[in-house]
Protein backbone atom coordinates (compact mmCIF):
# COMPACT_ATOMS: atom_id res chain seq x y z
CA UNK A 1 0.00 0.00 0.00
CA UNK A 2 2.78 2.39 0.98
CA UNK A 3 4.60 1.46 -2.21
CA UNK A 4 1.51 2.04 -4.27
CA UNK A 5 1.06 5.49 -2.74
CA UNK A 6 4.70 6.31 -3.36
CA UNK A 7 4.40 5.39 -7.03
CA UNK A 8 1.24 7.42 -7.26
CA UNK A 9 3.00 10.40 -5.68
CA UNK A 10 5.98 10.19 -8.00
CA UNK A 11 3.64 9.97 -11.00
CA UNK A 12 1.93 13.21 -10.03
CA UNK A 13 5.24 14.85 -9.21
CA UNK A 14 6.71 13.73 -12.51
CA UNK A 15 3.74 15.10 -14.42
CA UNK A 16 4.12 18.43 -12.62
CA UNK A 17 7.85 18.61 -13.43
CA UNK A 18 7.17 17.86 -17.08
CA UNK A 19 4.63 20.66 -17.09
CA UNK A 20 6.95 23.20 -15.44
CA UNK A 21 9.77 22.50 -17.85
CA UNK A 22 7.52 22.17 -20.90
CA UNK A 23 6.24 25.71 -20.38
CA UNK A 24 9.46 27.11 -18.90
CA UNK A 25 8.99 30.31 -20.85
CA UNK A 26 5.90 30.92 -18.75
CA UNK A 27 7.00 29.37 -15.49
CA UNK A 28 10.69 30.07 -15.03
CA UNK A 29 11.78 32.95 -17.20
CA UNK A 30 9.34 35.80 -16.39
CA UNK A 31 9.88 35.75 -12.63
CA UNK A 32 13.64 35.78 -13.09
CA UNK A 33 13.41 38.78 -15.40
CA UNK A 34 11.07 40.66 -13.06
CA UNK A 35 13.22 40.10 -10.02
CA UNK A 36 16.38 40.99 -11.93
CA UNK A 37 14.77 44.31 -12.77
CA UNK A 38 14.08 44.88 -9.09
CA UNK A 39 17.73 44.23 -8.38
CA UNK A 40 18.83 46.68 -11.01
CA UNK A 41 16.33 49.41 -10.18
CA UNK A 42 16.02 49.20 -6.43
CA UNK A 43 19.35 47.63 -5.65
CA UNK A 44 21.68 49.46 -7.99
CA UNK A 45 20.02 52.68 -9.09
CA UNK A 46 18.08 53.62 -5.96
CA UNK A 47 20.03 51.57 -3.41
CA UNK A 48 23.24 53.39 -4.19
CA UNK A 49 21.56 56.59 -2.95
CA UNK A 50 20.55 54.98 0.36
CA UNK A 51 22.53 54.25 3.48
CA UNK A 52 23.12 50.84 5.05
CA UNK A 53 20.47 48.94 6.98
CA UNK A 54 21.82 47.15 10.05
CA UNK A 55 25.28 47.22 8.56
CA UNK A 56 24.36 45.83 5.15
CA UNK A 57 24.07 47.84 1.99
CA UNK A 58 20.59 48.14 0.55
CA UNK A 59 21.16 45.60 -2.21
CA UNK A 60 22.19 42.90 0.27
CA UNK A 61 19.25 43.82 2.48
CA UNK A 62 16.60 43.38 -0.23
CA UNK A 63 18.14 40.29 -1.86
CA UNK A 64 16.66 37.75 0.61
CA UNK A 65 13.31 39.55 0.37
CA UNK A 66 13.30 39.36 -3.40
CA UNK A 67 14.25 35.69 -3.35
CA UNK A 68 11.46 34.99 -0.88
CA UNK A 69 9.02 37.01 -2.96
CA UNK A 70 9.81 34.85 -5.98
CA UNK A 71 9.39 31.68 -3.92
CA UNK A 72 6.00 32.85 -2.61
CA UNK A 73 4.63 33.98 -5.95
CA UNK A 74 5.80 30.98 -7.93
CA UNK A 75 4.84 28.28 -5.46
CA UNK A 76 1.35 29.73 -5.38
CA UNK A 77 1.12 30.33 -9.11
CA UNK A 78 2.14 26.80 -9.93
CA UNK A 79 -0.38 24.91 -7.84
CA UNK A 80 -3.26 27.26 -8.59
CA UNK A 81 -2.77 27.21 -12.34
CA UNK A 82 -1.83 23.57 -12.60
CA UNK A 83 -4.73 22.37 -10.49
CA UNK A 84 -7.21 24.67 -12.16
CA UNK A 85 -6.15 23.62 -15.63
CA UNK A 86 -6.40 19.99 -14.53
CA UNK A 87 -9.97 20.70 -13.51
CA UNK A 88 -10.65 22.71 -16.62
CA UNK A 89 -9.42 19.96 -18.96
CA UNK A 90 -11.11 17.43 -16.70
CA UNK A 91 -8.01 15.26 -16.43
CA UNK A 92 -8.40 15.57 -12.67
CA UNK A 93 -10.76 12.66 -13.27
CA UNK A 94 -7.74 10.49 -14.06
CA UNK A 95 -6.71 10.89 -10.44
CA UNK A 96 -10.18 10.80 -8.95
CA UNK A 97 -11.07 7.42 -10.47
CA UNK A 98 -7.78 5.94 -9.24
CA UNK A 99 -7.25 4.63 -5.71
CA UNK A 100 -4.82 7.50 -4.98
CA UNK A 101 -5.66 8.88 -1.51
CA UNK A 102 -6.30 12.61 -1.21
CA UNK A 103 -3.23 13.26 0.91
CA UNK A 104 -1.01 11.73 -1.76
CA UNK A 105 -2.70 13.88 -4.36
CA UNK A 106 -2.13 17.00 -2.26
CA UNK A 107 1.53 16.18 -1.71
CA UNK A 108 1.93 15.51 -5.43
CA UNK A 109 0.66 18.93 -6.40
CA UNK A 110 2.67 20.57 -3.65
CA UNK A 111 5.81 18.96 -4.96
CA UNK A 112 5.13 20.83 -8.20
CA UNK A 113 4.60 24.15 -6.43
CA UNK A 114 7.73 23.68 -4.38
CA UNK A 115 9.78 22.66 -7.39
CA UNK A 116 8.85 25.78 -9.27
CA UNK A 117 9.04 28.08 -6.25
CA UNK A 118 12.45 26.82 -5.21
CA UNK A 119 13.80 26.64 -8.78
CA UNK A 120 12.90 30.25 -9.37
CA UNK A 121 14.23 31.14 -5.92
CA UNK A 122 17.49 29.47 -6.85
CA UNK A 123 17.71 31.25 -10.18
CA UNK A 124 17.01 34.58 -8.53
CA UNK A 125 19.71 33.85 -5.94
CA UNK A 126 22.15 33.21 -8.78
CA UNK A 127 21.14 36.48 -10.42
CA UNK A 128 21.68 38.31 -7.14
CA UNK A 129 25.23 36.97 -7.04
CA UNK A 130 25.92 39.04 -10.15
CA UNK A 131 25.33 42.12 -8.05
CA UNK A 132 26.47 41.26 -4.54
CA UNK A 133 28.19 38.72 -2.36
CA UNK A 134 25.48 37.20 -0.17
CA UNK A 135 26.62 35.90 3.19
CA UNK A 136 25.01 32.78 4.64
CA UNK A 137 24.71 33.32 8.35
CA UNK A 138 22.60 30.29 9.26
CA UNK A 139 22.10 27.66 6.57
CA UNK A 140 19.46 25.48 8.33
CA UNK A 141 17.28 28.52 8.97
CA UNK A 142 17.57 29.68 5.40
CA UNK A 143 16.61 26.29 4.06
CA UNK A 144 13.84 25.71 6.57
CA UNK A 145 12.20 29.06 5.89
CA UNK A 146 12.45 28.58 2.14
CA UNK A 147 10.96 25.09 2.29
CA UNK A 148 8.15 25.90 4.71
CA UNK A 149 7.14 29.11 2.97
CA UNK A 150 7.07 27.31 -0.35
CA UNK A 151 5.01 24.53 1.22
CA UNK A 152 2.50 26.96 2.72
CA UNK A 153 2.00 28.95 -0.47
CA UNK A 154 1.78 25.81 -2.58
CA UNK A 155 -1.05 24.72 -0.31
CA UNK A 156 -2.72 28.13 -0.49
CA UNK A 157 -2.53 28.01 -4.30
CA UNK A 158 -4.02 24.54 -4.29
CA UNK A 159 -6.94 25.69 -2.15
CA UNK A 160 -7.48 28.57 -4.55
CA UNK A 161 -7.40 26.07 -7.44
CA UNK A 162 -9.95 23.86 -5.70
CA UNK A 163 -12.40 26.74 -5.38
CA UNK A 164 -11.70 28.33 -8.77
CA UNK A 165 -14.53 28.01 -11.28
CA UNK A 166 -13.20 30.23 -14.06
CA UNK A 167 -9.87 31.62 -15.18
CA UNK A 168 -10.42 34.95 -13.41
CA UNK A 169 -10.66 33.15 -10.10
CA UNK A 170 -7.02 32.15 -10.21
CA UNK A 171 -5.73 35.72 -10.30
CA UNK A 172 -7.98 37.40 -7.74
CA UNK A 173 -6.17 36.23 -4.61
CA UNK A 174 -2.66 36.80 -5.99
CA UNK A 175 -3.61 40.32 -7.07
CA UNK A 176 -5.60 41.44 -4.07
CA UNK A 177 -4.05 39.49 -1.24
CA UNK A 178 -0.64 38.02 -1.92
CA UNK A 179 0.98 40.84 -3.82
CA UNK A 180 0.02 43.52 -1.26
CA UNK A 181 1.05 41.31 1.66
CA UNK A 182 4.39 40.63 0.02
CA UNK A 183 5.16 44.22 -0.94
CA UNK A 184 4.17 45.31 2.54
CA UNK A 185 6.01 42.35 4.03
CA UNK A 186 9.37 44.01 4.41
CA UNK A 187 11.01 43.09 1.14
CA UNK A 188 12.23 46.64 0.58
CA UNK A 189 12.46 48.00 4.13
CA UNK A 190 12.94 46.95 7.70
CA UNK A 191 9.67 47.22 9.59
CA UNK A 192 11.61 48.57 12.58
CA UNK A 193 12.02 51.75 10.54
CA UNK A 194 8.26 52.20 10.26
CA UNK A 195 6.16 54.53 12.43
CA UNK A 196 4.54 52.76 15.42
CA UNK A 197 1.14 52.31 13.82
CA UNK A 198 2.47 50.73 10.64
CA UNK A 199 4.95 48.64 12.53
CA UNK A 200 2.22 47.16 14.72
CA UNK A 201 0.03 46.56 11.71
CA UNK A 202 2.88 44.90 9.86
CA UNK A 203 3.27 42.41 12.67
CA UNK A 204 -0.10 40.99 11.70
CA UNK A 205 1.21 40.24 8.23
CA UNK A 206 2.49 36.65 8.09
CA UNK A 207 4.77 37.42 5.16
CA UNK A 208 6.78 39.73 7.41
CA UNK A 209 7.84 36.71 9.44
CA UNK A 210 8.67 34.62 6.43
CA UNK A 211 10.87 37.26 4.89
CA UNK A 212 12.26 38.20 8.29
CA UNK A 213 13.28 34.65 9.09
CA UNK A 214 14.73 34.07 5.65
CA UNK A 215 16.75 37.27 5.80
CA UNK A 216 17.99 36.25 9.22
CA UNK A 217 19.25 33.02 7.68
CA UNK A 218 21.34 34.97 5.19
CA UNK A 219 22.38 38.09 7.05
CA UNK A 220 21.92 37.29 10.72
CA UNK A 221 19.84 40.43 11.24
CA UNK A 222 16.14 40.51 11.92
CA UNK A 223 13.26 42.81 12.79
CA UNK A 224 11.03 39.99 14.11
CA UNK A 225 11.21 36.99 16.40
CA UNK A 226 12.44 34.26 14.07
CA UNK A 227 11.23 31.47 16.34
CA UNK A 228 7.73 32.92 16.26
CA UNK A 229 8.10 33.00 12.48
CA UNK A 230 9.08 29.36 12.40
CA UNK A 231 6.21 28.38 14.69
CA UNK A 232 3.76 30.29 12.57
CA UNK A 233 4.96 28.61 9.38
CA UNK A 234 4.59 25.18 10.97
CA UNK A 235 1.12 26.07 12.17
CA UNK A 236 0.08 27.36 8.73
CA UNK A 237 1.49 24.21 7.13
CA UNK A 238 -0.59 21.94 9.31
CA UNK A 239 -3.78 23.99 9.20
CA UNK A 240 -3.77 24.57 5.44
CA UNK A 241 -2.95 20.91 4.82
CA UNK A 242 -5.93 19.84 6.90
CA UNK A 243 -8.20 22.34 5.18
CA UNK A 244 -7.13 21.04 1.78
CA UNK A 245 -7.81 17.45 2.83
CA UNK A 246 -11.19 18.43 4.19
CA UNK A 247 -12.16 20.18 0.95
CA UNK A 248 -11.10 17.22 -1.18
CA UNK A 249 -12.91 14.79 1.08
CA UNK A 250 -16.06 16.84 0.67
CA UNK A 251 -15.42 16.90 -3.06
CA UNK A 252 -15.50 20.68 -3.24
CA UNK A 253 -14.84 21.85 -6.77
CA UNK A 254 -13.96 18.39 -8.08
CA UNK A 255 -16.91 16.04 -7.59
CA UNK A 256 -20.55 16.78 -8.27
CA UNK B 1 -20.10 -13.75 -8.64
CA UNK B 2 -21.59 -10.33 -9.22
CA UNK B 3 -19.20 -7.91 -10.88
CA UNK B 4 -21.49 -5.06 -9.98
CA UNK B 5 -24.52 -4.75 -7.81
CA UNK B 6 -26.45 -1.50 -7.64
CA UNK B 7 -29.36 -1.08 -5.29
CA UNK B 8 -31.83 1.77 -5.17
CA UNK B 9 -29.26 4.29 -6.39
CA UNK B 10 -30.34 7.90 -5.99
CA UNK B 11 -28.82 11.11 -7.20
CA UNK B 12 -30.12 14.57 -6.62
CA UNK B 13 -27.79 17.18 -8.10
CA UNK B 14 -27.12 20.45 -6.34
CA UNK B 15 -29.88 22.65 -7.58
CA UNK B 16 -32.38 19.94 -6.84
CA UNK B 17 -32.59 17.94 -10.05
CA UNK B 18 -33.28 14.26 -9.36
CA UNK B 19 -31.19 12.49 -11.99
CA UNK B 20 -31.56 8.97 -10.56
CA UNK B 21 -34.58 7.80 -8.63
CA UNK B 22 -33.88 4.31 -7.41
CA UNK B 23 -31.75 2.54 -9.99
CA UNK B 24 -31.26 -1.16 -9.30
CA UNK B 25 -29.43 -3.72 -11.42
CA UNK B 26 -26.81 -6.46 -11.19
CA UNK B 27 -24.07 -7.39 -13.60
CA UNK B 28 -22.74 -10.94 -13.54
CA UNK B 29 -19.03 -11.53 -13.85
CA UNK B 30 -18.21 -12.20 -17.51
CA UNK B 31 -21.26 -10.37 -18.83
CA UNK B 32 -21.25 -7.89 -21.64
CA UNK B 33 -23.85 -5.63 -20.14
CA UNK B 34 -25.59 -2.82 -22.01
CA UNK B 35 -27.11 0.18 -20.28
CA UNK B 36 -29.34 1.55 -22.96
CA UNK B 37 -31.19 4.81 -22.74
CA UNK B 38 -31.91 8.16 -24.38
CA UNK B 39 -29.88 11.29 -23.69
CA UNK B 40 -30.38 12.62 -20.20
CA UNK B 41 -31.60 9.25 -18.87
CA UNK B 42 -28.91 9.09 -16.21
CA UNK B 43 -26.33 6.76 -17.75
CA UNK B 44 -23.34 9.03 -17.19
CA UNK B 45 -24.56 9.87 -13.70
CA UNK B 46 -24.74 6.17 -12.82
CA UNK B 47 -21.21 5.57 -14.11
CA UNK B 48 -20.03 8.70 -12.33
CA UNK B 49 -21.20 7.28 -9.03
CA UNK B 50 -19.56 3.90 -9.62
CA UNK B 51 -16.26 5.62 -10.42
CA UNK B 52 -16.47 8.27 -7.64
CA UNK B 53 -16.82 11.31 -9.90
CA UNK B 54 -20.37 11.86 -8.70
CA UNK B 55 -21.45 11.47 -5.09
CA UNK B 56 -24.63 9.49 -4.60
CA UNK B 57 -27.43 10.75 -2.45
CA UNK B 58 -28.75 7.28 -1.67
CA UNK B 59 -28.41 3.59 -2.37
CA UNK B 60 -25.67 0.97 -2.45
CA UNK B 61 -22.99 0.09 -4.94
CA UNK B 62 -20.90 -3.07 -4.70
CA UNK B 63 -18.05 -3.93 -7.02
CA UNK B 64 -17.12 -7.63 -6.85
CA UNK B 65 -18.68 -7.65 -3.42
CA UNK B 66 -16.84 -4.56 -2.17
CA UNK B 67 -19.16 -1.84 -0.91
CA UNK B 68 -17.85 1.52 -2.18
CA UNK B 69 -18.86 3.07 1.14
CA UNK B 70 -16.54 0.67 2.95
CA UNK B 71 -13.49 0.58 0.71
CA UNK B 72 -13.72 2.71 -2.39
CA UNK B 73 -9.98 2.46 -3.22
CA UNK B 74 -10.21 -1.35 -3.34
CA UNK B 75 -13.25 -1.13 -5.61
CA UNK B 76 -11.52 1.39 -7.87
CA UNK B 77 -8.62 -0.99 -8.50
CA UNK B 78 -11.08 -3.39 -10.14
CA UNK B 79 -12.68 -0.82 -12.41
CA UNK B 80 -11.45 0.75 -15.61
CA UNK B 81 -13.48 3.55 -17.12
CA UNK B 82 -13.66 5.12 -20.56
CA UNK B 83 -15.62 8.35 -20.28
CA UNK B 84 -18.05 9.82 -22.75
CA UNK B 85 -16.01 12.95 -23.34
CA UNK B 86 -12.25 13.38 -23.60
CA UNK B 87 -10.77 14.03 -20.17
CA UNK B 88 -7.03 13.94 -20.64
CA UNK B 89 -4.66 16.88 -20.88
CA UNK B 90 -4.37 17.70 -24.57
CA UNK B 91 -0.83 19.00 -24.01
CA UNK B 92 0.51 15.72 -22.71
CA UNK B 93 1.99 13.04 -24.90
CA UNK B 94 0.01 9.93 -25.70
CA UNK B 95 2.24 7.45 -23.90
CA UNK B 96 2.71 9.76 -20.91
CA UNK B 97 -1.05 9.84 -20.43
CA UNK B 98 -1.21 6.06 -20.24
CA UNK B 99 1.87 5.53 -18.05
CA UNK B 100 0.78 8.27 -15.67
CA UNK B 101 -2.57 6.60 -15.22
CA UNK B 102 -0.76 3.34 -14.46
CA UNK B 103 1.23 5.24 -11.85
CA UNK B 104 -1.94 6.48 -10.19
CA UNK B 105 -2.84 2.82 -9.69
CA UNK B 106 0.53 2.15 -8.10
CA UNK B 107 2.05 0.30 -11.05
CA UNK B 108 5.84 0.76 -11.11
CA UNK B 109 7.13 2.79 -14.02
CA UNK B 110 9.03 -0.04 -15.67
CA UNK B 111 5.87 -2.17 -15.76
CA UNK B 112 3.79 0.85 -16.80
CA UNK B 113 6.00 1.33 -19.84
CA UNK B 114 5.58 -2.31 -20.83
CA UNK B 115 1.83 -2.19 -20.43
CA UNK B 116 1.36 1.13 -22.17
CA UNK B 117 3.27 -0.29 -25.12
CA UNK B 118 1.05 -3.36 -25.14
CA UNK B 119 -2.22 -1.46 -25.10
CA UNK B 120 -1.14 1.37 -27.39
CA UNK B 121 -0.09 -1.25 -29.92
CA UNK B 122 -3.35 -3.13 -29.55
CA UNK B 123 -5.28 0.06 -30.16
CA UNK B 124 -3.16 1.16 -33.08
CA UNK B 125 -1.66 4.20 -31.36
CA UNK B 126 1.93 3.12 -30.89
CA UNK B 127 3.18 5.28 -33.77
CA UNK B 128 1.58 8.26 -32.07
CA UNK B 129 3.12 7.68 -28.65
CA UNK B 130 5.29 10.82 -28.70
CA UNK B 131 2.57 13.08 -30.05
CA UNK B 132 0.67 15.53 -27.81
CA UNK B 133 -2.87 14.26 -27.42
CA UNK B 134 -4.39 17.32 -29.08
CA UNK B 135 -3.05 16.10 -32.43
CA UNK B 136 -5.10 12.91 -32.36
CA UNK B 137 -8.30 12.48 -34.36
CA UNK B 138 -11.59 11.96 -32.53
CA UNK B 139 -11.46 8.19 -32.97
CA UNK B 140 -7.86 8.04 -31.80
CA UNK B 141 -8.70 10.03 -28.69
CA UNK B 142 -11.36 7.49 -27.86
CA UNK B 143 -8.91 4.63 -28.35
CA UNK B 144 -6.35 6.42 -26.20
CA UNK B 145 -8.91 6.51 -23.40
CA UNK B 146 -9.55 2.79 -23.85
CA UNK B 147 -5.82 2.07 -23.55
CA UNK B 148 -5.70 4.28 -20.46
CA UNK B 149 -8.71 2.49 -18.97
CA UNK B 150 -7.08 -0.90 -19.46
CA UNK B 151 -3.57 -0.17 -18.27
CA UNK B 152 -4.20 -1.44 -14.72
CA UNK B 153 -5.96 -4.50 -16.18
CA UNK B 154 -9.29 -4.03 -14.44
CA UNK B 155 -11.73 -6.93 -14.08
CA UNK B 156 -14.59 -4.62 -14.97
CA UNK B 157 -14.38 -2.19 -17.87
CA UNK B 158 -17.01 0.51 -18.14
CA UNK B 159 -17.42 2.47 -21.37
CA UNK B 160 -19.71 5.47 -21.61
CA UNK B 161 -21.05 5.77 -25.17
CA UNK B 162 -17.74 4.68 -26.68
CA UNK B 163 -18.83 4.88 -30.29
CA UNK B 164 -20.80 8.13 -30.25
CA UNK B 165 -19.44 10.25 -33.06
CA UNK B 166 -17.13 7.52 -34.36
CA UNK B 167 -17.33 6.57 -38.04
CA UNK B 168 -18.86 3.27 -39.07
CA UNK B 169 -15.64 1.49 -39.97
CA UNK B 170 -13.94 2.39 -36.73
CA UNK B 171 -17.03 1.45 -34.81
CA UNK B 172 -16.76 -2.08 -36.23
CA UNK B 173 -13.12 -2.25 -35.21
CA UNK B 174 -13.92 -1.10 -31.72
CA UNK B 175 -16.75 -3.60 -31.41
CA UNK B 176 -14.44 -6.45 -32.41
CA UNK B 177 -11.89 -5.28 -29.87
CA UNK B 178 -14.45 -5.15 -27.07
CA UNK B 179 -15.92 -8.53 -27.93
CA UNK B 180 -12.43 -10.00 -27.78
CA UNK B 181 -11.79 -8.40 -24.38
CA UNK B 182 -15.03 -9.84 -23.10
CA UNK B 183 -14.19 -13.26 -24.49
CA UNK B 184 -10.97 -13.20 -22.48
CA UNK B 185 -13.09 -12.96 -19.38
CA UNK B 186 -13.34 -9.26 -18.71
CA UNK B 187 -16.73 -8.01 -17.60
CA UNK B 188 -17.85 -5.07 -19.70
CA UNK B 189 -20.54 -2.47 -19.12
CA UNK B 190 -21.32 -0.21 -22.01
CA UNK B 191 -23.79 2.61 -22.23
CA UNK B 192 -25.31 3.52 -25.53
CA UNK B 193 -28.36 5.03 -27.09
CA UNK B 194 -28.17 2.75 -30.13
CA UNK B 195 -30.21 -0.41 -29.86
CA UNK B 196 -28.13 -1.83 -32.68
CA UNK B 197 -24.96 -1.47 -30.65
CA UNK B 198 -26.41 -3.16 -27.59
CA UNK B 199 -27.81 -5.88 -29.86
CA UNK B 200 -24.43 -6.50 -31.50
CA UNK B 201 -22.40 -6.64 -28.32
CA UNK B 202 -24.37 -7.28 -25.18
CA UNK B 203 -25.82 -10.45 -23.75
CA UNK B 204 -27.69 -8.56 -21.07
CA UNK B 205 -29.47 -5.25 -21.54
CA UNK B 206 -31.00 -2.82 -19.08
CA UNK B 207 -32.99 0.13 -20.28
CA UNK B 208 -32.87 3.36 -18.33
CA UNK B 209 -35.06 6.37 -18.83
CA UNK B 210 -35.61 9.43 -16.65
CA UNK B 211 -33.44 7.99 -13.92
CA UNK B 212 -35.24 4.66 -13.70
CA UNK B 213 -34.58 1.17 -15.01
CA UNK B 214 -37.63 0.15 -17.03
CA UNK B 215 -36.36 -3.14 -18.40
CA UNK B 216 -33.53 -5.47 -17.48
CA UNK B 217 -33.30 -8.72 -19.33
CA UNK B 218 -31.30 -10.86 -21.71
CA UNK B 219 -30.81 -9.61 -25.21
CA UNK B 220 -32.85 -12.54 -26.61
CA UNK B 221 -35.79 -11.75 -24.37
CA UNK B 222 -35.64 -8.06 -25.20
CA UNK B 223 -35.59 -8.70 -28.92
CA UNK B 224 -38.47 -11.11 -28.53
CA UNK B 225 -40.47 -8.44 -26.76
CA UNK B 226 -39.60 -5.89 -29.37
CA UNK B 227 -40.65 -8.26 -32.11
CA UNK B 228 -44.18 -8.49 -30.79
CA UNK B 229 -47.15 -6.25 -31.29
CA UNK B 230 -50.49 -6.23 -29.57
CA UNK B 231 -53.94 -5.30 -30.90
CA UNK B 232 -57.35 -4.81 -29.36
CA UNK B 233 -60.13 -6.36 -31.44
CA UNK B 234 -63.70 -5.12 -30.95
CA UNK B 235 -65.97 -8.00 -31.88
CA UNK B 236 -69.64 -8.01 -32.85
CA UNK B 237 -70.49 -10.44 -30.05
CA UNK B 238 -68.58 -10.89 -26.79
CA UNK B 239 -65.96 -13.63 -27.06
CA UNK B 240 -64.74 -15.82 -24.24
CA UNK B 241 -62.73 -18.47 -26.02
CA UNK B 242 -60.64 -18.77 -29.15
CA UNK B 243 -58.96 -21.83 -30.62
CA UNK B 244 -55.15 -21.63 -30.28
CA UNK B 245 -53.06 -20.44 -33.18
CA UNK B 246 -49.30 -20.78 -33.37
CA UNK B 247 -47.14 -17.69 -32.69
CA UNK B 248 -50.22 -15.88 -31.50
CA UNK B 249 -51.56 -15.20 -28.02
CA UNK B 250 -55.21 -14.48 -27.30
CA UNK B 251 -56.59 -13.02 -24.11
CA UNK B 252 -59.78 -11.27 -23.09
CA UNK B 253 -60.64 -8.09 -21.28
CA UNK B 254 -63.61 -7.83 -18.94
CA UNK B 255 -65.77 -6.05 -21.48
CA UNK B 256 -65.20 -8.83 -23.99
CA UNK B 257 -62.52 -7.07 -26.01
CA UNK B 258 -60.18 -9.61 -27.58
CA UNK B 259 -56.48 -8.95 -27.09
CA UNK B 260 -54.18 -10.41 -29.74
CA UNK B 261 -50.40 -10.48 -29.52
CA UNK B 262 -48.55 -11.56 -32.64
CA UNK B 263 -45.06 -11.59 -34.09
CA UNK B 264 -44.48 -8.64 -36.37
CA UNK B 265 -43.57 -10.90 -39.25
CA UNK B 266 -46.83 -12.80 -39.05
CA UNK B 267 -49.66 -11.66 -41.35
CA UNK B 268 -52.88 -10.29 -39.96
CA UNK B 269 -54.84 -12.15 -42.62
CA UNK B 270 -54.03 -15.47 -41.01
CA UNK B 271 -55.44 -14.34 -37.71
CA UNK B 272 -58.57 -12.86 -39.23
CA UNK B 273 -59.16 -16.03 -41.24
CA UNK B 274 -58.65 -18.09 -38.09
CA UNK B 275 -61.26 -16.01 -36.23
CA UNK B 276 -63.62 -16.06 -39.18
CA UNK B 277 -63.59 -19.87 -39.17
CA UNK B 278 -64.85 -19.76 -35.61
CA UNK B 279 -67.61 -17.29 -36.48
CA UNK B 280 -66.02 -14.39 -34.70
CA UNK B 281 -66.70 -11.09 -36.43
CA UNK B 282 -64.17 -8.30 -35.92
CA UNK B 283 -65.73 -4.84 -36.14
CA UNK B 284 -62.63 -2.76 -35.62
CA UNK B 285 -59.16 -2.95 -34.15
CA UNK B 286 -56.69 -0.71 -32.35
CA UNK B 287 -52.93 -0.95 -31.96
CA UNK B 288 -51.74 -1.13 -28.37
CA UNK B 289 -48.88 1.27 -27.67
CA UNK B 290 -45.63 -0.60 -27.18
CA UNK B 291 -43.74 1.01 -24.31
CA UNK B 292 -40.36 -0.24 -25.46
CA UNK B 293 -40.98 0.84 -28.99
CA UNK B 294 -41.95 4.30 -27.86
CA UNK B 295 -38.77 4.44 -25.91
CA UNK B 296 -36.69 3.60 -28.94
CA UNK B 297 -38.50 6.19 -31.00
CA UNK B 298 -37.47 8.67 -28.34
CA UNK B 299 -33.85 7.53 -28.59
CA UNK B 300 -33.71 7.80 -32.35
CA UNK B 301 -34.94 11.38 -32.33
N1 LIG C 1 -23.71 18.31 -12.74
C1 LIG C 1 -25.03 18.29 -12.97
N2 LIG C 1 -25.87 19.15 -12.34
C2 LIG C 1 -27.18 19.12 -12.56
N3 LIG C 1 -27.80 18.27 -13.40
C3 LIG C 1 -27.03 17.39 -14.07
C4 LIG C 1 -25.61 17.34 -13.88
N4 LIG C 1 -25.12 16.36 -14.67
C5 LIG C 1 -26.18 15.82 -15.31
N5 LIG C 1 -27.33 16.43 -14.95
C6 LIG C 1 -28.68 16.10 -15.43
O1 LIG C 1 -28.97 14.77 -15.04
C7 LIG C 1 -29.67 14.10 -16.06
C8 LIG C 1 -28.94 12.84 -16.44
O2 LIG C 1 -27.73 13.17 -17.07
P1 LIG C 1 -26.72 12.09 -17.58
O3 LIG C 1 -26.45 11.14 -16.48
O4 LIG C 1 -25.56 12.80 -18.16
O5 LIG C 1 -27.56 11.36 -18.72
P2 LIG C 1 -27.08 10.43 -19.93
O6 LIG C 1 -25.65 10.09 -19.72
O7 LIG C 1 -27.96 9.23 -19.86
O8 LIG C 1 -27.29 11.21 -21.17
C9 LIG C 1 -29.79 15.08 -17.22
O9 LIG C 1 -31.07 15.65 -17.17
C10 LIG C 1 -28.75 16.11 -16.94
O10 LIG C 1 -29.14 17.37 -17.41
MG1 LIG D 1 -24.07 10.42 -20.95
Coordinates of C-alpha atoms in Angstrom, one line a residue, chain A residues 1 3-4 7-8 11-12 14-15 22 89-91 93-100 255-256, chain B residues 11 52-55 76-77 87-92 100-101 103-109 148:
Chain A
X1 CA 0.0 0.0 0.0
X3 CA 4.6 1.5 -2.2
X4 CA 1.5 2.0 -4.3
X7 CA 4.4 5.4 -7.0
X8 CA 1.2 7.4 -7.3
X11 CA 3.6 10.0 -11.0
X12 CA 1.9 13.2 -10.0
X14 CA 6.7 13.7 -12.5
X15 CA 3.7 15.1 -14.4
X22 CA 7.5 22.2 -20.9
X89 CA -9.4 20.0 -19.0
X90 CA -11.1 17.4 -16.7
X91 CA -8.0 15.3 -16.4
X93 CA -10.8 12.7 -13.3
X94 CA -7.7 10.5 -14.1
X95 CA -6.7 10.9 -10.4
X96 CA -10.2 10.8 -9.0
X97 CA -11.1 7.4 -10.5
X98 CA -7.8 5.9 -9.2
X99 CA -7.2 4.6 -5.7
X100 CA -4.8 7.5 -5.0
X255 CA -16.9 16.0 -7.6
X256 CA -20.6 16.8 -8.3
Chain B
X11 CA -28.8 11.1 -7.2
X52 CA -16.5 8.3 -7.6
X53 CA -16.8 11.3 -9.9
X54 CA -20.4 11.9 -8.7
X55 CA -21.5 11.5 -5.1
X76 CA -11.5 1.4 -7.9
X77 CA -8.6 -1.0 -8.5
X87 CA -10.8 14.0 -20.2
X88 CA -7.0 13.9 -20.6
X89 CA -4.7 16.9 -20.9
X90 CA -4.4 17.7 -24.6
X91 CA -0.8 19.0 -24.0
X92 CA 0.5 15.7 -22.7
X100 CA 0.8 8.3 -15.7
X101 CA -2.6 6.6 -15.2
X103 CA 1.2 5.2 -11.9
X104 CA -1.9 6.5 -10.2
X105 CA -2.8 2.8 -9.7
X106 CA 0.5 2.2 -8.1
X107 CA 2.1 0.3 -11.1
X108 CA 5.8 0.8 -11.1
X109 CA 7.1 2.8 -14.0
X148 CA -5.7 4.3 -20.5

